[in-house]
mmCIF file of C-alpha atoms in Angstrom:
data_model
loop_
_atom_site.group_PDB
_atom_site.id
_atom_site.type_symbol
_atom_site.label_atom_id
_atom_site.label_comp_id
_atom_site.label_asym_id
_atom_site.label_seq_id
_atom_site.Cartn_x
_atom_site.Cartn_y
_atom_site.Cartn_z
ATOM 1 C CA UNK U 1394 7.050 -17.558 14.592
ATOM 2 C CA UNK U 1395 10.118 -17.426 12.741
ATOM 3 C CA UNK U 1396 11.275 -13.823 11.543
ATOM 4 C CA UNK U 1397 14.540 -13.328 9.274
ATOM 5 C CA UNK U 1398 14.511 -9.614 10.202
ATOM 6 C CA UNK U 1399 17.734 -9.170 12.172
ATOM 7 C CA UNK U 1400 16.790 -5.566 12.790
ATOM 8 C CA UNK U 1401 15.603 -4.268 16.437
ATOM 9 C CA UNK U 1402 15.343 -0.559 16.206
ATOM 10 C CA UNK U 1403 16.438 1.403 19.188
ATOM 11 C CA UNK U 1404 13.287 3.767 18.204
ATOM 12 C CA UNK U 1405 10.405 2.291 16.520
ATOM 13 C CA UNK U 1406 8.409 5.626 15.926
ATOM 14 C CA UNK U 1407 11.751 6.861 14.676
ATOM 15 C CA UNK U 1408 12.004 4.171 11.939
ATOM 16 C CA UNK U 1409 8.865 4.090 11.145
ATOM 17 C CA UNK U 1410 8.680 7.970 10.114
ATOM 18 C CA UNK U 1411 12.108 7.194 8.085
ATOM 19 C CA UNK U 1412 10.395 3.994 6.417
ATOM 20 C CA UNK U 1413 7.407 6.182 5.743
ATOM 21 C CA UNK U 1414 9.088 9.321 4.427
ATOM 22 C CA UNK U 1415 11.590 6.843 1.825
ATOM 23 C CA UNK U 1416 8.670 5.287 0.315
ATOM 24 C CA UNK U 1417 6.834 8.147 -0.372
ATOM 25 C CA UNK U 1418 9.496 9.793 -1.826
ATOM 26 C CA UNK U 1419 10.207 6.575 -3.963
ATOM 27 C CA UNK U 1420 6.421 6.309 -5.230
ATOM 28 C CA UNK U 1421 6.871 10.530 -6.220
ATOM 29 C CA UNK U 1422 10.247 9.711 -8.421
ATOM 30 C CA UNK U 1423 8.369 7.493 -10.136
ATOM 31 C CA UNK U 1424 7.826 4.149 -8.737
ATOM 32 C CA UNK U 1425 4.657 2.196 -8.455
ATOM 33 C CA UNK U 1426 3.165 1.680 -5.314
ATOM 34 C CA UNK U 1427 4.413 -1.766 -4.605
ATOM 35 C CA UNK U 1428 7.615 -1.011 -5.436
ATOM 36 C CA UNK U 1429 7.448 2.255 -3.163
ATOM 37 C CA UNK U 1430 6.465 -0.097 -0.253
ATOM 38 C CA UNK U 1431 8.887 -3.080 -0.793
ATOM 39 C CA UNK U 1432 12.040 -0.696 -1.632
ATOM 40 C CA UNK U 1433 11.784 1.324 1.560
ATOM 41 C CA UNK U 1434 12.737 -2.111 3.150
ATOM 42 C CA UNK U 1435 15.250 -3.282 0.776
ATOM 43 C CA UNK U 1436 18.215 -2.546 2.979
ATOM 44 C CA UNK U 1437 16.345 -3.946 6.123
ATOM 45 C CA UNK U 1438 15.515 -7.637 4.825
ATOM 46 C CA UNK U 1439 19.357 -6.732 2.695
ATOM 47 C CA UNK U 1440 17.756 -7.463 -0.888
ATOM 48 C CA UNK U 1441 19.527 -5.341 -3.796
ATOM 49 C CA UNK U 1442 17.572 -2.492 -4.481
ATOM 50 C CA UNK U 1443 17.434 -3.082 -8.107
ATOM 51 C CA UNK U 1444 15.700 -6.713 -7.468
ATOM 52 C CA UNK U 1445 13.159 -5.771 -5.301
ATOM 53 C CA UNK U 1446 12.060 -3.046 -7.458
ATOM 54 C CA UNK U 1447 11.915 -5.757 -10.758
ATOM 55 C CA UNK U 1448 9.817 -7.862 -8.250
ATOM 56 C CA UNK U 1449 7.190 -5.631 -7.093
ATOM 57 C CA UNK U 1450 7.119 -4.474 -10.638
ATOM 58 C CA UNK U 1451 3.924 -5.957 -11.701
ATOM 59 C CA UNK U 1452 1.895 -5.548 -8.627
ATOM 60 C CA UNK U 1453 1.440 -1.569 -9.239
ATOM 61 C CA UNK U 1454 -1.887 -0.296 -10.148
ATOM 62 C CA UNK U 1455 -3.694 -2.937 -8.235
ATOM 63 C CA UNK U 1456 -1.529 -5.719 -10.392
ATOM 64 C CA UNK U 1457 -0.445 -4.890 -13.421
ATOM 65 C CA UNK U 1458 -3.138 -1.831 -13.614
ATOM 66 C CA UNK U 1459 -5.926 -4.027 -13.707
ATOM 67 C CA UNK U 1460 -7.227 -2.654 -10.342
ATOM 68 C CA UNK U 1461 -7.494 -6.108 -7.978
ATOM 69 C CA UNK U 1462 -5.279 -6.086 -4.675
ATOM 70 C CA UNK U 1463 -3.899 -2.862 -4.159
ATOM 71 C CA UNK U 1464 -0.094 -2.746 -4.885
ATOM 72 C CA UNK U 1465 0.763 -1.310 -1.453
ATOM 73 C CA UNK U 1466 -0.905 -4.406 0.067
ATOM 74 C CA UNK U 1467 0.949 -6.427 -2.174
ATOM 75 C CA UNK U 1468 3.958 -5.232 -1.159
ATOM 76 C CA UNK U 1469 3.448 -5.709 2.359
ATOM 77 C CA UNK U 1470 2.684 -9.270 1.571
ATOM 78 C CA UNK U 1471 5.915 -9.756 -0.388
ATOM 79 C CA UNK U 1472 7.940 -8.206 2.548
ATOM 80 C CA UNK U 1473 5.828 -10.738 4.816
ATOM 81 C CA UNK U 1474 7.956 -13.299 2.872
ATOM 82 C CA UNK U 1475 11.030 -11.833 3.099
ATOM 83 C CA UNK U 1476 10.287 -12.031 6.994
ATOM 84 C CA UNK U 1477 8.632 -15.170 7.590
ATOM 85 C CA UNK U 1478 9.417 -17.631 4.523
ATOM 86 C CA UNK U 1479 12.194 -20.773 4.223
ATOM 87 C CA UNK U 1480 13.816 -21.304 0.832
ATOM 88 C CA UNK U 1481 12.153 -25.122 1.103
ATOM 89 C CA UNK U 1482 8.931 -26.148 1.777
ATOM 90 C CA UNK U 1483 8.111 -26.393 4.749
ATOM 91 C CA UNK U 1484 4.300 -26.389 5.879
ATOM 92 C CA UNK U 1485 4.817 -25.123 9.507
ATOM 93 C CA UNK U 1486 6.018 -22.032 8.209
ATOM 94 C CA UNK U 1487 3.575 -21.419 4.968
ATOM 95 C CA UNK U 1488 1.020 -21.654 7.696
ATOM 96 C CA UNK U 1489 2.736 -18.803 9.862
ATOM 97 C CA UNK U 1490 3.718 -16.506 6.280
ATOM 98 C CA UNK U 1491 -0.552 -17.214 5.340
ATOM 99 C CA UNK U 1492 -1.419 -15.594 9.114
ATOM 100 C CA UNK U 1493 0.988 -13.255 8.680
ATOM 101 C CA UNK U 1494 -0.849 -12.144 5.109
ATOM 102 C CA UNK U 1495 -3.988 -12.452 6.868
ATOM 103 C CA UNK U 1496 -3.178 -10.172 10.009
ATOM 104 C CA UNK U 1497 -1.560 -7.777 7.648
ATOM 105 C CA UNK U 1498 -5.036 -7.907 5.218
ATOM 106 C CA UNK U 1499 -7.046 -7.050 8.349
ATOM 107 C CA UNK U 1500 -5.062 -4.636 9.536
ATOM 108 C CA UNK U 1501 -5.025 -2.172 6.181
ATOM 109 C CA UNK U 1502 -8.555 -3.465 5.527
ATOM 110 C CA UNK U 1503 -9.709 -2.026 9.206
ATOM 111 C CA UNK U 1504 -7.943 1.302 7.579
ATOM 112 C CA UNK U 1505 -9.480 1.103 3.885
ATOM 113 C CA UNK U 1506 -12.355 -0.735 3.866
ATOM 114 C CA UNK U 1507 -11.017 -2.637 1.128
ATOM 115 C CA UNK U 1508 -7.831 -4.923 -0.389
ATOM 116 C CA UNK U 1509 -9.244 -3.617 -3.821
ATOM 117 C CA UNK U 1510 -7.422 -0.882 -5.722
ATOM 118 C CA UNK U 1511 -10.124 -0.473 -7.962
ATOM 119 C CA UNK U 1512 -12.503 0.429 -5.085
ATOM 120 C CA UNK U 1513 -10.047 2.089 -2.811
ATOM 121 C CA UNK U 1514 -9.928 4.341 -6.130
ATOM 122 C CA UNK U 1515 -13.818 4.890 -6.750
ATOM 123 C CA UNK U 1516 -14.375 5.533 -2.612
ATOM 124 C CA UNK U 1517 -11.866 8.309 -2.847
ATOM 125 C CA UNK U 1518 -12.863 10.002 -6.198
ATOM 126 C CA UNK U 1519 -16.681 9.919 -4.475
ATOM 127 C CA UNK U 1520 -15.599 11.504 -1.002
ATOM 128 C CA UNK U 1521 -13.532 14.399 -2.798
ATOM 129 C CA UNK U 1522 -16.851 15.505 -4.472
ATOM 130 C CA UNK U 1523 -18.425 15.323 -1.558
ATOM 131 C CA UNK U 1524 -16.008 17.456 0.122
ATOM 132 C CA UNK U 1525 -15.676 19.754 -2.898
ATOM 133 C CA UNK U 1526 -19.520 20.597 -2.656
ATOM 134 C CA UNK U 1527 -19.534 21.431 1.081
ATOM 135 C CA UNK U 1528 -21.855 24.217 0.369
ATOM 136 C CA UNK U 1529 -25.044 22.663 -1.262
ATOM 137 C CA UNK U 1530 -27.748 20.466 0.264
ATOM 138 C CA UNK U 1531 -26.954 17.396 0.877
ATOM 139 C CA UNK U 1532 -29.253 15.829 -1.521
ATOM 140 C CA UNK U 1533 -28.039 18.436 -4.342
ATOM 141 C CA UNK U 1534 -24.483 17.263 -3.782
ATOM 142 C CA UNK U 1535 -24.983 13.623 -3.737
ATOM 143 C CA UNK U 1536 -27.049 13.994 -7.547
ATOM 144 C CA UNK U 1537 -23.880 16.303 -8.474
ATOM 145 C CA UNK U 1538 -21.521 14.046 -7.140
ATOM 146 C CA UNK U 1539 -23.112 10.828 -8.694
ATOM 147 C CA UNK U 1540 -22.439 12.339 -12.039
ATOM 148 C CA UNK U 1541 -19.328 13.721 -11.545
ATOM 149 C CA UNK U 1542 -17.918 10.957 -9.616
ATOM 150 C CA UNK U 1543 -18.651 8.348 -12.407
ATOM 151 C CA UNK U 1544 -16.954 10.732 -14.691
ATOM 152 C CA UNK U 1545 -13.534 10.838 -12.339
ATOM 153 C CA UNK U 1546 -14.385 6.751 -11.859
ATOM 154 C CA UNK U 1547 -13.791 6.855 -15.595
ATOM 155 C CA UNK U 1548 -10.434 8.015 -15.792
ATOM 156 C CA UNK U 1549 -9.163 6.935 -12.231
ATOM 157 C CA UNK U 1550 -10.185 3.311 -12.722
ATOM 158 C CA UNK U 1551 -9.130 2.716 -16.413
ATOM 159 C CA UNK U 1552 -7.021 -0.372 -16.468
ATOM 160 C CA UNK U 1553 -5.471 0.385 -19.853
ATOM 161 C CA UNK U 1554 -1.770 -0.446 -19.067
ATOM 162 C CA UNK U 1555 -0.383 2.549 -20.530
ATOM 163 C CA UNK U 1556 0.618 4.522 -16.910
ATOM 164 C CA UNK U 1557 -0.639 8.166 -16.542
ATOM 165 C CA UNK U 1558 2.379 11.005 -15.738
ATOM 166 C CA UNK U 1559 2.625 11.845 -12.083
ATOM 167 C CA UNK U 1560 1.881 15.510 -12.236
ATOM 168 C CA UNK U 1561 -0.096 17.662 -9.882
ATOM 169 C CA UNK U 1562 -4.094 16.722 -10.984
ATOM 170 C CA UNK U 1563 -2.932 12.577 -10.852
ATOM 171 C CA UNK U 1564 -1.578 12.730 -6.626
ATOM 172 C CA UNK U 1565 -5.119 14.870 -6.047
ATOM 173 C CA UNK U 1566 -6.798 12.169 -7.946
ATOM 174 C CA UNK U 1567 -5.493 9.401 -6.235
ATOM 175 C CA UNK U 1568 -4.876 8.389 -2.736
ATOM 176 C CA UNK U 1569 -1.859 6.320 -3.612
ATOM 177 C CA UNK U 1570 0.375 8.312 -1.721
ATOM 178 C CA UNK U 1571 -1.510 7.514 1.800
ATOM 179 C CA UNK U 1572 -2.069 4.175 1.019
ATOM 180 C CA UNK U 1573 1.650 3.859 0.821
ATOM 181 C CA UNK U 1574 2.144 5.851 3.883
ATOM 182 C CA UNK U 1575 -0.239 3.523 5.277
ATOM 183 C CA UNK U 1576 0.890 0.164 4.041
ATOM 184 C CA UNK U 1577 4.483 1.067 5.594
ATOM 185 C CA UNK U 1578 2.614 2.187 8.749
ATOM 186 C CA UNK U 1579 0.814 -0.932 8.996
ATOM 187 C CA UNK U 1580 3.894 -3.359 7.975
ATOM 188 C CA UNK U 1581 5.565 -1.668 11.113
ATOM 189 C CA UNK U 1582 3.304 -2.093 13.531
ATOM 190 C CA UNK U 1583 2.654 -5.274 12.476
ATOM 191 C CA UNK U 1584 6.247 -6.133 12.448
ATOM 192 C CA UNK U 1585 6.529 -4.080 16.463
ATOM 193 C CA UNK U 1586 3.078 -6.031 17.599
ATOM 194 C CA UNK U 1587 5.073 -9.536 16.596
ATOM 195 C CA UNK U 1588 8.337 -9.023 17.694
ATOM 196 C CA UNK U 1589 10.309 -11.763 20.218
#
């Protein structure tokens, strides 16, 4: 497999809590998801900070907002071209970037359940009314929570393009932050599991 990444960290836990801990704090100033992922490797694959962030632009909010693949995924396929990728064609190494994709699709989708923002979204807005009604029946909570729930689906899943305001109620509402924790996570581990 061919690998541009010229990094070999001493500690690989070490980096990985640093990789973790800069794109969370990226996505919290402000930056989408896929942009959170692919900047807190900018200085490993040595791309200008201000590029990578214009090209992971459009893959926030599941692309573009419209809810498909989930912008952190995204972003770890983009990085899987920084790493494995030739600047001409060459069909040896599409074939290693495509198994790369795939191992890295497994891998959050063994995590998730899912590639798809749009249900990532609606699984988490269902299990935190679930967990908010921990005192009723169970049959009670699932009739309150199927109401409720397709309420929150409303306003969590709306693909208008117009992005909401990070405040307080939209990180509760959203489990963007993990998945970005976990899309770093998982780009790690994949990159440790394939190293020489």
């Amino acid at each position: 497999m061919i690998h541009h990444n010229k990094h070999t960290p001493t500690d690989w836990r070490e980096e990985t809590e640093r990789r973790v801990a800069k794109g969370i704090a990226l996505f919290k100033q402000g930056y989408n998801c896929s942009q959170a992922v692919t900047l807190a490797f900018a200085d490993w694959y040595e791309v200008p900070e201000g590029l990578m962030a214009r090209m992971a632009a459009s893959f926030g909010g599941g692309i573009g907002r419209m809810r498909e693949t989930c912008g952190t995924a995204s972003g770890m396929f983009m990085l899987a071209g920084l790493e494995i990728a030739t600047e001409e064609p060459d069909q040896e190494v599409k074939a290693q970037n495509y198994k790369a994709v795939q191992q890295l699709a497994a891998m959050f989708k063994e995590q998730t359940g899912s590639l798809i923002c749009r249900e990532l979204l609606k699984n988490y807005v269902r299990n935190a009314s679930l967990r908010n009604r921990t005192h009723e029946s169970a049959t009670l909570a699932r009739a309150r929570n199927d109401a409720s729930a397709d309420e929150n689906e409303k306003n969590v899943v709306s693909t208008d393009p117009t992005p909401e305001a990070r405040t307080d109620e939209y990180y509760k509402k959203r489990p963007c932050v993990k998945m970005v924790e976990l899309a770093i996570r998982t780009y790690m581990k994949w990159l440790y599991d394939t190293k020489d």
